[in-house]
C-alpha atoms as a printed R data frame, in Angstrom:
    type eleno elety resid chain resno       x      y       z
1   ATOM     1    CA   MET     A     1 -21.760 33.904  -4.998
2   ATOM     2    CA   ARG     A     2 -21.824 37.186  -6.997
3   ATOM     3    CA   GLN     A     3 -25.484 36.865  -7.678
4   ATOM     4    CA   LEU     A     4 -26.299 36.448  -4.021
5   ATOM     5    CA   ILE     A     5 -24.120 39.493  -3.239
6   ATOM     6    CA   ARG     A     6 -26.194 41.381  -5.767
7   ATOM     7    CA   LEU     A     7 -29.450 40.152  -4.368
8   ATOM     8    CA   VAL     A     8 -28.386 41.324  -0.813
9   ATOM     9    CA   GLU     A     9 -27.193 44.627  -2.119
10  ATOM    10    CA   ALA     A    10 -30.471 45.098  -3.946
11  ATOM    11    CA   ILE     A    11 -32.599 44.116  -1.021
12  ATOM    12    CA   TYR     A    12 -30.769 46.299   1.530
13  ATOM    13    CA   GLY     A    13 -30.036 49.357  -0.965
14  ATOM    14    CA   LYS     A    14 -27.598 52.022   0.227
15  ATOM    15    CA   ARG     A    15 -27.517 50.834   3.846
16  ATOM    16    CA   ALA     A    16 -24.211 49.776   5.087
17  ATOM    17    CA   LEU     A    17 -23.916 45.930   5.089
18  ATOM    18    CA   ALA     A    18 -22.503 44.297   8.190
19  ATOM    19    CA   GLY     A    19 -23.012 40.663   9.058
20  ATOM    20    CA   ARG     A    20 -22.975 37.338   7.287
21  ATOM    21    CA   PHE     A    21 -24.821 35.616   4.657
22  ATOM    22    CA   HIS     A    22 -25.306 31.929   5.455
23  ATOM    23    CA   MET     A    23 -26.070 29.328   2.839
24  ATOM    24    CA   TYR     A    24 -27.699 26.019   3.643
25  ATOM    25    CA   ASN     A    25 -27.496 23.243   1.106
26  ATOM    26    CA   LEU     A    26 -30.316 20.684   1.018
27  ATOM    27    CA   PHE     A    27 -27.787 17.973   1.470
28  ATOM    28    CA   SER     A    28 -23.979 17.564   1.712
29  ATOM    29    CA   VAL     A    29 -22.888 16.139  -1.571
30  ATOM    30    CA   GLN     A    30 -20.844 18.609  -3.556
31  ATOM    31    CA   ASN     A    31 -21.022 18.325  -7.424
32  ATOM    32    CA   ALA     A    32 -21.519 21.145  -9.987
33  ATOM    33    CA   ALA     A    33 -23.950 18.883 -11.771
34  ATOM    34    CA   ALA     A    34 -27.225 18.764  -9.803
35  ATOM    35    CA   VAL     A    35 -28.482 15.594 -11.343
36  ATOM    36    CA   SER     A    36 -25.262 13.822 -10.403
37  ATOM    37    CA   ALA     A    37 -25.341 15.147  -6.970
38  ATOM    38    CA   ILE     A    38 -28.834 14.236  -6.256
39  ATOM    39    CA   SER     A    39 -28.241 10.806  -7.677
40  ATOM    40    CA   HIS     A    40 -25.328 10.350  -5.438
41  ATOM    41    CA   PHE     A    41 -27.178 11.603  -2.428
42  ATOM    42    CA   GLU     A    42 -30.034  9.139  -3.193
43  ATOM    43    CA   GLN     A    43 -27.431  6.306  -3.153
44  ATOM    44    CA   LEU     A    44 -25.983  7.437   0.126
45  ATOM    45    CA   ILE     A    45 -29.410  7.323   1.727
46  ATOM    46    CA   HIS     A    46 -30.110  3.935   0.172
47  ATOM    47    CA   GLU     A    47 -26.883  2.502   1.474
48  ATOM    48    CA   LYS     A    48 -27.467  4.130   4.932
49  ATOM    49    CA   GLU     A    49 -24.268  6.154   4.616
50  ATOM    50    CA   THR     A    50 -26.245  9.122   5.826
51  ATOM    51    CA   THR     A    51 -29.819 10.041   6.889
52  ATOM    52    CA   LEU     A    52 -32.357 12.746   6.015
53  ATOM    53    CA   ALA     A    53 -32.173 14.085   9.516
54  ATOM    54    CA   ALA     A    54 -28.403 14.590   9.173
55  ATOM    55    CA   GLN     A    55 -29.010 17.072   6.312
56  ATOM    56    CA   LEU     A    56 -31.002 19.453   8.406
57  ATOM    57    CA   VAL     A    57 -30.007 22.257  10.755
58  ATOM    58    CA   SER     A    58 -31.808 22.896  14.026
59  ATOM    59    CA   THR     A    59 -34.697 25.300  14.442
60  ATOM    60    CA   GLN     A    60 -32.521 27.275  16.783
61  ATOM    61    CA   GLU     A    61 -29.882 27.588  14.069
62  ATOM    62    CA   LEU     A    62 -32.516 28.787  11.589
63  ATOM    63    CA   GLN     A    63 -33.999 31.309  13.984
64  ATOM    64    CA   LYS     A    64 -30.644 33.225  13.946
65  ATOM    65    CA   HIS     A    65 -31.662 34.609  10.591
66  ATOM    66    CA   PRO     A    66 -34.122 37.397   9.586
67  ATOM    67    CA   TRP     A    67 -35.299 35.601   6.577
68  ATOM    68    CA   LEU     A    68 -34.373 32.713   4.265
69  ATOM    69    CA   LEU     A    69 -34.147 32.563   0.380
70  ATOM    70    CA   LEU     A    70 -35.503 29.238  -0.930
71  ATOM    71    CA   GLY     A    71 -33.864 28.322  -4.289
72  ATOM    72    CA   TRP     A    72 -33.023 24.671  -4.502
73  ATOM    73    CA   GLY     A    73 -33.704 24.382  -8.125
74  ATOM    74    CA   LEU     A    74 -36.267 22.557 -10.285
75  ATOM    75    CA   SER     A    75 -34.623 19.354 -10.895
76  ATOM    76    CA   HIS     A    76 -36.914 16.333 -10.507
77  ATOM    77    CA   HIS     A    77 -37.030 12.637 -11.295
78  ATOM    78    CA   HIS     A    78 -39.611 10.140  -9.977
79  ATOM    79    CA   SER     A    79 -36.938  7.937  -8.570
80  ATOM    80    CA   TRP     A    80 -35.660 10.630  -6.272
81  ATOM    81    CA   GLN     A    81 -37.901  9.765  -3.228
82  ATOM    82    CA   HIS     A    82 -35.340 10.853  -0.705
83  ATOM    83    CA   PHE     A    83 -34.760 14.095  -2.335
84  ATOM    84    CA   SER     A    84 -38.406 14.947  -2.265
85  ATOM    85    CA   SER     A    85 -38.812 13.932   1.256
86  ATOM    86    CA   LEU     A    86 -35.804 16.096   2.292
87  ATOM    87    CA   LYS     A    87 -37.366 19.133   0.738
88  ATOM    88    CA   LYS     A    88 -40.419 18.607   2.729
89  ATOM    89    CA   LEU     A    89 -38.456 18.137   5.896
90  ATOM    90    CA   TRP     A    90 -36.651 21.351   5.246
91  ATOM    91    CA   LYS     A    91 -39.831 23.183   4.780
92  ATOM    92    CA   GLN     A    92 -41.276 21.788   7.963
93  ATOM    93    CA   ARG     A    93 -38.138 22.534   9.903
94  ATOM    94    CA   ILE     A    94 -38.241 26.218   8.533
95  ATOM    95    CA   ALA     A    95 -41.996 26.574   9.350
96  ATOM    96    CA   ALA     A    96 -41.349 25.287  12.993
97  ATOM    97    CA   ALA     A    97 -38.617 27.885  13.309
98  ATOM    98    CA   GLY     A    98 -41.155 30.493  12.285
99  ATOM    99    CA   ILE     A    99 -38.553 32.318   9.893
100 ATOM   100    CA   PRO     A   100 -39.991 34.194   6.998
101 ATOM   101    CA   THR     A   101 -39.044 32.795   3.533
102 ATOM   102    CA   PHE     A   102 -39.193 33.935   0.059
103 ATOM   103    CA   GLY     A   103 -38.143 32.639  -3.314
104 ATOM   104    CA   LYS     A   104 -39.560 32.128  -6.895
105 ATOM   105    CA   PRO     A   105 -41.741 29.082  -6.646
106 ATOM   106    CA   CYS     A   106 -42.269 26.662  -9.462
107 ATOM   107    CA   PRO     A   107 -45.928 26.563 -10.495
108 ATOM   108    CA   LYS     A   108 -45.976 22.894  -9.691
109 ATOM   109    CA   GLY     A   109 -44.870 21.326  -6.394
110 ATOM   110    CA   ILE     A   110 -42.577 22.564  -3.714
111 ATOM   111    CA   ASP     A   111 -39.526 23.663  -5.958
112 ATOM   112    CA   TYR     A   112 -37.995 27.172  -6.197
113 ATOM   113    CA   TYR     A   113 -36.084 28.554  -9.063
114 ATOM   114    CA   HIS     A   114 -32.429 28.748  -8.311
115 ATOM   115    CA   PRO     A   115 -31.375 32.385  -7.637
116 ATOM   116    CA   SER     A   116 -28.444 32.088 -10.130
117 ATOM   117    CA   PRO     A   117 -29.649 30.300 -13.237
118 ATOM   118    CA   LEU     A   118 -27.134 28.665 -15.519
119 ATOM   119    CA   LEU     A   119 -28.466 30.691 -18.415
120 ATOM   120    CA   HIS     A   120 -26.599 34.178 -18.138
121 ATOM   121    CA   ALA     A   121 -29.366 35.963 -19.912
122 ATOM   122    CA   THR     A   122 -31.895 35.159 -17.142
123 ATOM   123    CA   LYS     A   123 -29.726 36.111 -14.078
124 ATOM   124    CA   GLU     A   124 -30.819 39.741 -14.261
125 ATOM   125    CA   MET     A   125 -34.531 38.840 -14.558
126 ATOM   126    CA   ILE     A   126 -34.482 36.341 -11.573
127 ATOM   127    CA   LEU     A   127 -32.578 38.870  -9.461
128 ATOM   128    CA   GLU     A   128 -35.264 41.414 -10.179
129 ATOM   129    CA   GLU     A   129 -38.095 38.963  -9.494
130 ATOM   130    CA   LEU     A   130 -36.556 37.903  -6.213
131 ATOM   131    CA   VAL     A   131 -36.151 41.343  -5.161
132 ATOM   132    CA   GLU     A   132 -39.648 42.153  -5.979
133 ATOM   133    CA   ILE     A   133 -40.931 38.923  -4.140
134 ATOM   134    CA   TYR     A   134 -38.833 39.981  -1.013
135 ATOM   135    CA   ARG     A   135 -40.429 43.402  -1.036
136 ATOM   136    CA   LYS     A   136 -43.907 42.202  -1.346
137 ATOM   137    CA   THR     A   137 -43.493 39.567   1.421
138 ATOM   138    CA   ILE     A   138 -40.589 40.028   3.856
139 ATOM   139    CA   GLY     A   139 -39.816 43.628   3.261
140 ATOM   140    CA   ARG     A   140 -43.338 44.552   4.133
141 ATOM   141    CA   LYS     A   141 -43.279 42.944   7.425
142 ATOM   142    CA   SER     A   142 -39.756 43.977   8.376
143 ATOM   143    CA   ALA     A   143 -38.998 46.484  11.195
144 ATOM   144    CA   HIS     A   144 -36.835 48.203   8.594
145 ATOM   145    CA   PRO     A   145 -38.908 48.321   5.385
146 ATOM   146    CA   LEU     A   146 -37.166 49.163   2.105
């Protein structure tokens, strides 16, 4: 959370911040270990305890936001078919909502680097990169450029 606060403060500079920062998770399983959470999610889908559609928010909900930061991490395993499908569905839903997005994309696929990497030494670097990506994409199009 501190990293996301730092990101928003860096994006908006000295302007007074008033509002809310909403976070959407790709799916509703909570576990600090991403691999375990994804495996559990895959199992829940397989056992029909939940659906991919149940993990999405409406386009109307997404349209309440001026922009979205994508940062669902780079975890990947060939057996995670539902997880891959879910990321594609999120991207389709976001595109349908017409909301601008940014994030640090992985060179391969549809993955995005997490905004708060586990390795403390890389936190500042990713923060700077995300601010720069924001400024080059969203900030340039904003009614209130930085």
